[in-house]
GROMACS .gro file of C-alpha atoms in nm:
model
  383
    1UNK     CA    1   5.571   3.068 -13.920
    2UNK     CA    2   5.663   3.103 -14.277
    3UNK     CA    3   6.027   3.103 -14.382
    4UNK     CA    4   6.220   3.401 -14.290
    5UNK     CA    5   6.356   3.523 -14.629
    6UNK     CA    6   6.117   3.608 -14.925
    7UNK     CA    7   5.802   3.576 -14.683
    8UNK     CA    8   5.906   3.862 -14.480
    9UNK     CA    9   6.062   4.088 -14.768
   10UNK     CA   10   5.708   4.051 -14.915
   11UNK     CA   11   5.532   4.156 -14.566
   12UNK     CA   12   5.745   4.476 -14.571
   13UNK     CA   13   5.515   4.615 -14.823
   14UNK     CA   14   5.193   4.452 -14.725
   15UNK     CA   15   5.031   4.748 -14.547
   16UNK     CA   16   5.047   4.920 -14.929
   17UNK     CA   17   4.849   4.620 -15.092
   18UNK     CA   18   4.536   4.674 -14.896
   19UNK     CA   19   4.272   4.763 -15.136
   20UNK     CA   20   4.092   5.072 -14.982
   21UNK     CA   21   3.783   5.135 -15.207
   22UNK     CA   22   3.701   5.389 -14.931
   23UNK     CA   23   3.910   5.656 -14.791
   24UNK     CA   24   3.731   5.677 -14.485
   25UNK     CA   25   3.926   5.539 -14.155
   26UNK     CA   26   3.766   5.408 -13.884
   27UNK     CA   27   3.894   5.578 -13.549
   28UNK     CA   28   3.967   5.341 -13.242
   29UNK     CA   29   4.041   5.452 -12.914
   30UNK     CA   30   4.369   5.337 -12.698
   31UNK     CA   31   4.207   4.999 -12.557
   32UNK     CA   32   4.023   4.911 -12.879
   33UNK     CA   33   3.668   4.920 -12.702
   34UNK     CA   34   3.399   4.945 -12.920
   35UNK     CA   35   3.251   5.271 -12.741
   36UNK     CA   36   3.560   5.435 -12.922
   37UNK     CA   37   3.429   5.359 -13.251
   38UNK     CA   38   3.369   5.688 -13.423
   39UNK     CA   39   3.203   5.602 -13.748
   40UNK     CA   40   2.952   5.361 -13.887
   41UNK     CA   41   3.087   5.356 -14.216
   42UNK     CA   42   3.017   5.031 -14.408
   43UNK     CA   43   3.194   5.102 -14.725
   44UNK     CA   44   3.355   4.795 -14.849
   45UNK     CA   45   3.715   4.773 -14.745
   46UNK     CA   46   3.893   4.460 -14.875
   47UNK     CA   47   4.220   4.323 -14.702
   48UNK     CA   48   4.517   4.298 -14.957
   49UNK     CA   49   4.759   3.998 -15.005
   50UNK     CA   50   5.028   3.924 -14.735
   51UNK     CA   51   5.172   3.633 -14.948
   52UNK     CA   52   5.146   3.641 -15.315
   53UNK     CA   53   5.397   3.353 -15.375
   54UNK     CA   54   5.308   3.048 -15.156
   55UNK     CA   55   4.938   3.038 -15.162
   56UNK     CA   56   4.651   3.038 -15.436
   57UNK     CA   57   4.480   3.355 -15.466
   58UNK     CA   58   4.321   3.267 -15.819
   59UNK     CA   59   4.033   3.062 -15.901
   60UNK     CA   60   4.259   2.865 -16.158
   61UNK     CA   61   4.544   2.827 -15.908
   62UNK     CA   62   4.319   2.697 -15.637
   63UNK     CA   63   4.126   2.455 -15.879
   64UNK     CA   64   4.465   2.325 -16.002
   65UNK     CA   65   4.618   2.274 -15.623
   66UNK     CA   66   4.299   2.080 -15.507
   67UNK     CA   67   4.338   1.861 -15.838
   68UNK     CA   68   4.685   1.791 -15.769
   69UNK     CA   69   4.635   1.723 -15.407
   70UNK     CA   70   4.373   1.460 -15.525
   71UNK     CA   71   4.587   1.298 -15.778
   72UNK     CA   72   4.872   1.287 -15.539
   73UNK     CA   73   4.760   1.240 -15.176
   74UNK     CA   74   4.405   1.154 -15.231
   75UNK     CA   75   4.470   0.755 -15.115
   76UNK     CA   76   4.651   0.880 -14.813
   77UNK     CA   77   4.354   1.163 -14.737
   78UNK     CA   78   4.103   0.857 -14.793
   79UNK     CA   79   4.275   0.613 -14.585
   80UNK     CA   80   4.295   0.878 -14.273
   81UNK     CA   81   3.926   0.954 -14.304
   82UNK     CA   82   3.866   0.599 -14.305
   83UNK     CA   83   4.092   0.528 -13.999
   84UNK     CA   84   3.926   0.817 -13.800
   85UNK     CA   85   3.552   0.727 -13.941
   86UNK     CA   86   3.527   1.091 -14.093
   87UNK     CA   87   3.229   1.120 -14.312
   88UNK     CA   88   3.095   1.411 -14.516
   89UNK     CA   89   2.852   1.492 -14.224
   90UNK     CA   90   3.116   1.545 -13.972
   91UNK     CA   91   3.160   1.906 -13.864
   92UNK     CA   92   3.465   2.017 -13.627
   93UNK     CA   93   3.385   2.285 -13.362
   94UNK     CA   94   3.760   2.334 -13.321
   95UNK     CA   95   4.045   2.240 -13.572
   96UNK     CA   96   4.412   2.305 -13.596
   97UNK     CA   97   4.554   2.339 -13.928
   98UNK     CA   98   4.902   2.463 -14.094
   99UNK     CA   99   4.975   2.780 -14.278
  100UNK     CA  100   5.293   2.715 -14.501
  101UNK     CA  101   5.333   2.745 -14.859
  102UNK     CA  102   5.067   2.507 -15.044
  103UNK     CA  103   5.358   2.323 -15.231
  104UNK     CA  104   5.490   2.185 -14.904
  105UNK     CA  105   5.196   2.145 -14.659
  106UNK     CA  106   4.908   2.150 -14.912
  107UNK     CA  107   4.712   1.807 -14.855
  108UNK     CA  108   4.704   1.894 -14.479
  109UNK     CA  109   4.450   2.166 -14.548
  110UNK     CA  110   4.194   1.982 -14.677
  111UNK     CA  111   4.232   1.690 -14.431
  112UNK     CA  112   4.112   1.957 -14.182
  113UNK     CA  113   3.909   2.210 -14.373
  114UNK     CA  114   3.681   1.998 -14.565
  115UNK     CA  115   3.490   1.948 -14.267
  116UNK     CA  116   3.498   2.275 -14.136
  117UNK     CA  117   3.132   2.340 -14.271
  118UNK     CA  118   3.015   2.621 -14.076
  119UNK     CA  119   2.937   2.948 -14.264
  120UNK     CA  120   3.133   3.143 -14.006
  121UNK     CA  121   3.494   3.051 -13.908
  122UNK     CA  122   3.662   3.234 -13.635
  123UNK     CA  123   4.032   3.211 -13.693
  124UNK     CA  124   4.324   3.235 -13.446
  125UNK     CA  125   4.612   3.332 -13.617
  126UNK     CA  126   4.971   3.395 -13.537
  127UNK     CA  127   5.115   3.761 -13.511
  128UNK     CA  128   5.456   3.685 -13.631
  129UNK     CA  129   5.518   4.058 -13.682
  130UNK     CA  130   5.403   4.173 -13.343
  131UNK     CA  131   5.714   4.293 -13.216
  132UNK     CA  132   5.775   4.531 -13.515
  133UNK     CA  133   5.426   4.657 -13.422
  134UNK     CA  134   5.483   4.680 -13.033
  135UNK     CA  135   5.200   4.460 -12.976
  136UNK     CA  136   5.162   4.210 -12.704
  137UNK     CA  137   4.903   4.092 -12.421
  138UNK     CA  138   4.604   4.183 -12.629
  139UNK     CA  139   4.378   4.008 -12.895
  140UNK     CA  140   4.399   4.168 -13.236
  141UNK     CA  141   4.105   4.233 -13.419
  142UNK     CA  142   4.082   4.421 -13.774
  143UNK     CA  143   3.862   4.675 -13.947
  144UNK     CA  144   3.828   4.495 -14.276
  145UNK     CA  145   3.456   4.428 -14.446
  146UNK     CA  146   3.612   4.140 -14.683
  147UNK     CA  147   3.937   3.949 -14.735
  148UNK     CA  148   4.063   3.841 -15.056
  149UNK     CA  149   3.988   3.500 -15.169
  150UNK     CA  150   4.036   3.321 -15.508
  151UNK     CA  151   3.652   3.304 -15.578
  152UNK     CA  152   3.582   3.646 -15.471
  153UNK     CA  153   3.625   3.868 -15.172
  154UNK     CA  154   3.538   3.673 -14.857
  155UNK     CA  155   3.308   3.873 -14.630
  156UNK     CA  156   3.407   3.941 -14.257
  157UNK     CA  157   3.112   3.834 -14.035
  158UNK     CA  158   2.913   4.104 -13.861
  159UNK     CA  159   2.956   3.880 -13.561
  160UNK     CA  160   3.290   4.065 -13.523
  161UNK     CA  161   3.156   4.379 -13.379
  162UNK     CA  162   2.915   4.221 -13.173
  163UNK     CA  163   3.162   3.991 -13.018
  164UNK     CA  164   3.396   4.316 -12.965
  165UNK     CA  165   3.128   4.511 -12.778
  166UNK     CA  166   3.086   4.197 -12.527
  167UNK     CA  167   3.455   4.200 -12.447
  168UNK     CA  168   3.584   4.396 -12.139
  169UNK     CA  169   3.808   4.744 -12.230
  170UNK     CA  170   4.182   4.662 -12.255
  171UNK     CA  171   4.133   4.280 -12.383
  172UNK     CA  172   4.192   4.353 -12.737
  173UNK     CA  173   4.278   4.628 -12.995
  174UNK     CA  174   4.194   4.685 -13.373
  175UNK     CA  175   4.504   4.681 -13.582
  176UNK     CA  176   4.464   4.649 -13.934
  177UNK     CA  177   4.847   4.722 -14.016
  178UNK     CA  178   4.950   4.393 -13.820
  179UNK     CA  179   4.660   4.205 -13.994
  180UNK     CA  180   4.750   4.312 -14.325
  181UNK     CA  181   5.131   4.205 -14.242
  182UNK     CA  182   5.031   3.853 -14.131
  183UNK     CA  183   4.975   3.568 -14.346
  184UNK     CA  184   4.844   3.293 -14.128
  185UNK     CA  185   4.474   3.362 -14.156
  186UNK     CA  186   4.538   3.420 -14.518
  187UNK     CA  187   4.641   3.073 -14.559
  188UNK     CA  188   4.331   2.908 -14.458
  189UNK     CA  189   4.090   3.137 -14.648
  190UNK     CA  190   4.149   2.961 -15.009
  191UNK     CA  191   4.057   2.620 -14.885
  192UNK     CA  192   3.787   2.726 -14.665
  193UNK     CA  193   3.644   2.912 -14.964
  194UNK     CA  194   3.697   2.617 -15.192
  195UNK     CA  195   3.465   2.421 -14.984
  196UNK     CA  196   3.212   2.668 -14.888
  197UNK     CA  197   3.157   2.981 -15.138
  198UNK     CA  198   2.947   3.166 -14.870
  199UNK     CA  199   3.222   3.128 -14.607
  200UNK     CA  200   3.255   3.423 -14.373
  201UNK     CA  201   3.540   3.508 -14.112
  202UNK     CA  202   3.664   3.666 -13.824
  203UNK     CA  203   4.033   3.719 -13.787
  204UNK     CA  204   4.180   3.710 -13.409
  205UNK     CA  205   4.556   3.740 -13.397
  206UNK     CA  206   4.730   3.637 -13.080
  207UNK     CA  207   5.040   3.828 -13.011
  208UNK     CA  208   5.307   3.746 -12.748
  209UNK     CA  209   5.142   3.684 -12.403
  210UNK     CA  210   5.215   3.468 -12.096
  211UNK     CA  211   5.003   3.177 -12.027
  212UNK     CA  212   4.855   3.367 -11.727
  213UNK     CA  213   4.729   3.631 -11.964
  214UNK     CA  214   4.582   3.379 -12.211
  215UNK     CA  215   4.364   3.267 -11.915
  216UNK     CA  216   4.259   3.628 -11.828
  217UNK     CA  217   4.138   3.667 -12.209
  218UNK     CA  218   4.005   3.335 -12.287
  219UNK     CA  219   3.714   3.342 -12.029
  220UNK     CA  220   3.575   3.666 -12.140
  221UNK     CA  221   3.615   3.598 -12.493
  222UNK     CA  222   3.439   3.251 -12.472
  223UNK     CA  223   3.162   3.424 -12.283
  224UNK     CA  224   3.147   3.703 -12.561
  225UNK     CA  225   3.117   3.421 -12.808
  226UNK     CA  226   2.841   3.224 -12.615
  227UNK     CA  227   2.626   3.541 -12.560
  228UNK     CA  228   2.655   3.618 -12.952
  229UNK     CA  229   2.612   3.265 -13.057
  230UNK     CA  230   2.279   3.252 -12.834
  231UNK     CA  231   2.159   3.602 -12.953
  232UNK     CA  232   2.206   3.496 -13.334
  233UNK     CA  233   2.067   3.143 -13.259
  234UNK     CA  234   2.393   2.999 -13.397
  235UNK     CA  235   2.497   2.624 -13.328
  236UNK     CA  236   2.871   2.594 -13.251
  237UNK     CA  237   3.002   2.345 -13.528
  238UNK     CA  238   2.726   2.387 -13.736
  239UNK     CA  239   2.691   2.769 -13.804
  240UNK     CA  240   3.031   2.889 -13.660
  241UNK     CA  241   3.346   2.704 -13.587
  242UNK     CA  242   3.693   2.774 -13.452
  243UNK     CA  243   3.990   2.730 -13.641
  244UNK     CA  244   4.363   2.770 -13.495
  245UNK     CA  245   4.658   2.836 -13.763
  246UNK     CA  246   4.996   2.716 -13.661
  247UNK     CA  247   5.288   2.515 -13.818
  248UNK     CA  248   5.464   2.275 -13.636
  249UNK     CA  249   5.840   2.262 -13.519
  250UNK     CA  250   6.092   2.474 -13.727
  251UNK     CA  251   6.415   2.300 -13.746
  252UNK     CA  252   6.747   2.306 -13.856
  253UNK     CA  253   7.069   2.526 -13.859
  254UNK     CA  254   7.036   2.717 -14.176
  255UNK     CA  255   6.832   3.026 -14.285
  256UNK     CA  256   6.668   3.090 -13.960
  257UNK     CA  257   6.790   3.445 -13.924
  258UNK     CA  258   7.126   3.319 -13.772
  259UNK     CA  259   6.940   3.126 -13.520
  260UNK     CA  260   7.017   2.715 -13.473
  261UNK     CA  261   6.692   2.502 -13.417
  262UNK     CA  262   6.878   2.193 -13.474
  263UNK     CA  263   6.811   2.063 -13.148
  264UNK     CA  264   6.917   1.682 -13.210
  265UNK     CA  265   7.155   1.770 -13.482
  266UNK     CA  266   7.117   1.873 -13.851
  267UNK     CA  267   7.134   1.547 -14.006
  268UNK     CA  268   6.884   1.272 -14.077
  269UNK     CA  269   6.944   1.117 -13.721
  270UNK     CA  270   6.844   1.437 -13.587
  271UNK     CA  271   6.520   1.494 -13.817
  272UNK     CA  272   6.419   1.155 -13.696
  273UNK     CA  273   6.449   1.250 -13.338
  274UNK     CA  274   6.250   1.556 -13.412
  275UNK     CA  275   5.963   1.384 -13.563
  276UNK     CA  276   5.946   1.148 -13.278
  277UNK     CA  277   5.927   1.438 -13.035
  278UNK     CA  278   5.675   1.604 -13.222
  279UNK     CA  279   5.434   1.295 -13.227
  280UNK     CA  280   5.496   1.270 -12.833
  281UNK     CA  281   5.455   1.624 -12.782
  282UNK     CA  282   5.122   1.636 -12.993
  283UNK     CA  283   5.001   1.341 -12.837
  284UNK     CA  284   5.013   1.449 -12.482
  285UNK     CA  285   4.890   1.809 -12.538
  286UNK     CA  286   4.655   1.825 -12.840
  287UNK     CA  287   4.507   1.495 -12.887
  288UNK     CA  288   4.242   1.361 -12.627
  289UNK     CA  289   4.050   1.529 -12.403
  290UNK     CA  290   4.073   1.911 -12.412
  291UNK     CA  291   4.162   1.990 -12.070
  292UNK     CA  292   4.346   2.331 -11.918
  293UNK     CA  293   4.633   2.106 -11.772
  294UNK     CA  294   4.711   1.988 -12.106
  295UNK     CA  295   4.706   2.312 -12.257
  296UNK     CA  296   4.934   2.469 -12.046
  297UNK     CA  297   5.155   2.171 -12.075
  298UNK     CA  298   5.166   2.281 -12.452
  299UNK     CA  299   5.276   2.630 -12.338
  300UNK     CA  300   5.547   2.543 -12.101
  301UNK     CA  301   5.681   2.296 -12.380
  302UNK     CA  302   5.705   2.591 -12.640
  303UNK     CA  303   5.800   2.891 -12.451
  304UNK     CA  304   6.064   2.965 -12.207
  305UNK     CA  305   5.958   2.959 -11.831
  306UNK     CA  306   6.112   3.284 -11.734
  307UNK     CA  307   6.069   3.443 -12.074
  308UNK     CA  308   5.736   3.376 -12.253
  309UNK     CA  309   5.842   3.570 -12.564
  310UNK     CA  310   6.157   3.326 -12.648
  311UNK     CA  311   6.118   2.994 -12.798
  312UNK     CA  312   6.171   2.651 -12.613
  313UNK     CA  313   6.030   2.406 -12.871
  314UNK     CA  314   5.996   2.635 -13.229
  315UNK     CA  315   5.620   2.600 -13.296
  316UNK     CA  316   5.530   2.948 -13.438
  317UNK     CA  317   5.174   2.896 -13.281
  318UNK     CA  318   5.275   2.917 -12.905
  319UNK     CA  319   5.034   3.157 -12.839
  320UNK     CA  320   4.757   3.127 -13.093
  321UNK     CA  321   4.714   2.740 -13.013
  322UNK     CA  322   4.673   2.773 -12.611
  323UNK     CA  323   4.448   3.087 -12.672
  324UNK     CA  324   4.240   2.925 -12.933
  325UNK     CA  325   4.208   2.587 -12.714
  326UNK     CA  326   4.133   2.776 -12.399
  327UNK     CA  327   3.864   2.994 -12.549
  328UNK     CA  328   3.731   2.644 -12.672
  329UNK     CA  329   3.755   2.486 -12.319
  330UNK     CA  330   3.575   2.782 -12.175
  331UNK     CA  331   3.327   2.797 -12.454
  332UNK     CA  332   3.231   2.436 -12.393
  333UNK     CA  333   3.183   2.507 -12.015
  334UNK     CA  334   3.000   2.798 -12.063
  335UNK     CA  335   2.733   2.613 -12.291
  336UNK     CA  336   2.764   2.310 -12.094
  337UNK     CA  337   2.831   2.133 -12.417
  338UNK     CA  338   2.981   1.779 -12.480
  339UNK     CA  339   3.343   1.789 -12.386
  340UNK     CA  340   3.588   1.820 -12.675
  341UNK     CA  341   3.824   1.561 -12.745
  342UNK     CA  342   4.108   1.591 -13.012
  343UNK     CA  343   4.167   1.362 -13.294
  344UNK     CA  344   4.547   1.367 -13.434
  345UNK     CA  345   4.468   1.300 -13.771
  346UNK     CA  346   4.828   1.325 -13.955
  347UNK     CA  347   5.155   1.498 -13.938
  348UNK     CA  348   5.428   1.563 -14.214
  349UNK     CA  349   5.737   1.763 -14.279
  350UNK     CA  350   5.850   2.003 -14.566
  351UNK     CA  351   6.092   1.746 -14.660
  352UNK     CA  352   5.938   1.404 -14.634
  353UNK     CA  353   5.698   1.390 -14.938
  354UNK     CA  354   5.696   1.507 -15.295
  355UNK     CA  355   5.594   1.896 -15.310
  356UNK     CA  356   5.290   1.977 -15.491
  357UNK     CA  357   5.392   2.144 -15.830
  358UNK     CA  358   5.300   2.483 -15.847
  359UNK     CA  359   5.556   2.660 -16.015
  360UNK     CA  360   5.341   2.632 -16.331
  361UNK     CA  361   5.086   2.833 -16.201
  362UNK     CA  362   5.229   3.153 -16.097
  363UNK     CA  363   5.293   3.034 -15.762
  364UNK     CA  364   5.600   2.904 -15.569
  365UNK     CA  365   5.763   2.853 -15.247
  366UNK     CA  366   5.919   3.103 -15.000
  367UNK     CA  367   6.198   2.953 -14.871
  368UNK     CA  368   6.389   2.616 -14.919
  369UNK     CA  369   6.294   2.306 -14.754
  370UNK     CA  370   6.635   2.073 -14.678
  371UNK     CA  371   6.743   1.843 -14.402
  372UNK     CA  372   6.909   2.178 -14.201
  373UNK     CA  373   6.585   2.387 -14.299
  374UNK     CA  374   6.246   2.238 -14.257
  375UNK     CA  375   5.903   2.268 -14.081
  376UNK     CA  376   5.639   2.014 -13.962
  377UNK     CA  377   5.285   2.025 -13.972
  378UNK     CA  378   4.997   1.876 -13.790
  379UNK     CA  379   4.621   1.836 -13.825
  380UNK     CA  380   4.401   1.799 -13.509
  381UNK     CA  381   4.020   1.811 -13.494
  382UNK     CA  382   3.740   1.830 -13.221
  383UNK     CA  383   3.400   1.722 -13.283
   0.00000   0.00000   0.00000
């Protein structure tokens, strides 16, 4: 989740930023089922930008961000890759990455995304503004043909339509307005495109839903993916990968729309307790063998037992993470593939290292970072 001031002010105008090269609008039935598609129009429709501040959307910006990450955090990245024996040939079947301002979380992106080598990346994003659009309990796709990228428009894979055709009625909807207002998928694209100029994507937003509903959706989605992969002769991890977008804990007692997330206190002692809690939480739920019981433990830790819409531990990906992981687990089961095992590569926060300088590039930050308002980030990958 981004910070709650400039980020969401920007989001209010997003729907007007999408570049419609055509006035043709696809018509979709109330359940989002593919039989309700009323047009085969293939004219380019490019999704606009949700965040023009925190992310790089021009080639010169992205090149400079990468250069500064290499200069400032290169040794740290090299040490982590050496620790986990990660080579340039390793390719993730599933990965978890942050979506915050590049200034704060920049080096965490290439640590994960450099080894997302598949041409097609299916991204499970957060639906931060789902309540505003009245969306819940369904997966959310879009109708765009392309998304903006710093090196040119990024194509949406034609697999999207094949996947939707395989899904039962009522499991999803197509909502361009919600997709246009969301920044969690957009954040990943400049890095994905930097490492693979031909990358194609499919965006799936996961709005609020109980864990039981995630189970109901994950199995048919995994079976749909397996059928489409087989039909297209695509190997998971090689031609197609799954990516989950989430930031970790949102902490502090200032500028969280009046809410107090300083669970252990808004001071250095509270900060260290929160970070220690994060490490234990991640090790117990995301690292190691990917199993349904651990995924459910993640859900129970992040949402209130009697109200799945309410935070318990403030990860904005409290729905995208378990949904993406359940889908990956079910896909592995359907394909009878090698079991997935998570490697917890790194963790940092918006206040524990020197930010990347971006203010000379036309970029900036969308919120403050202080002991009373900070965000955590984690990188987890699955071979």
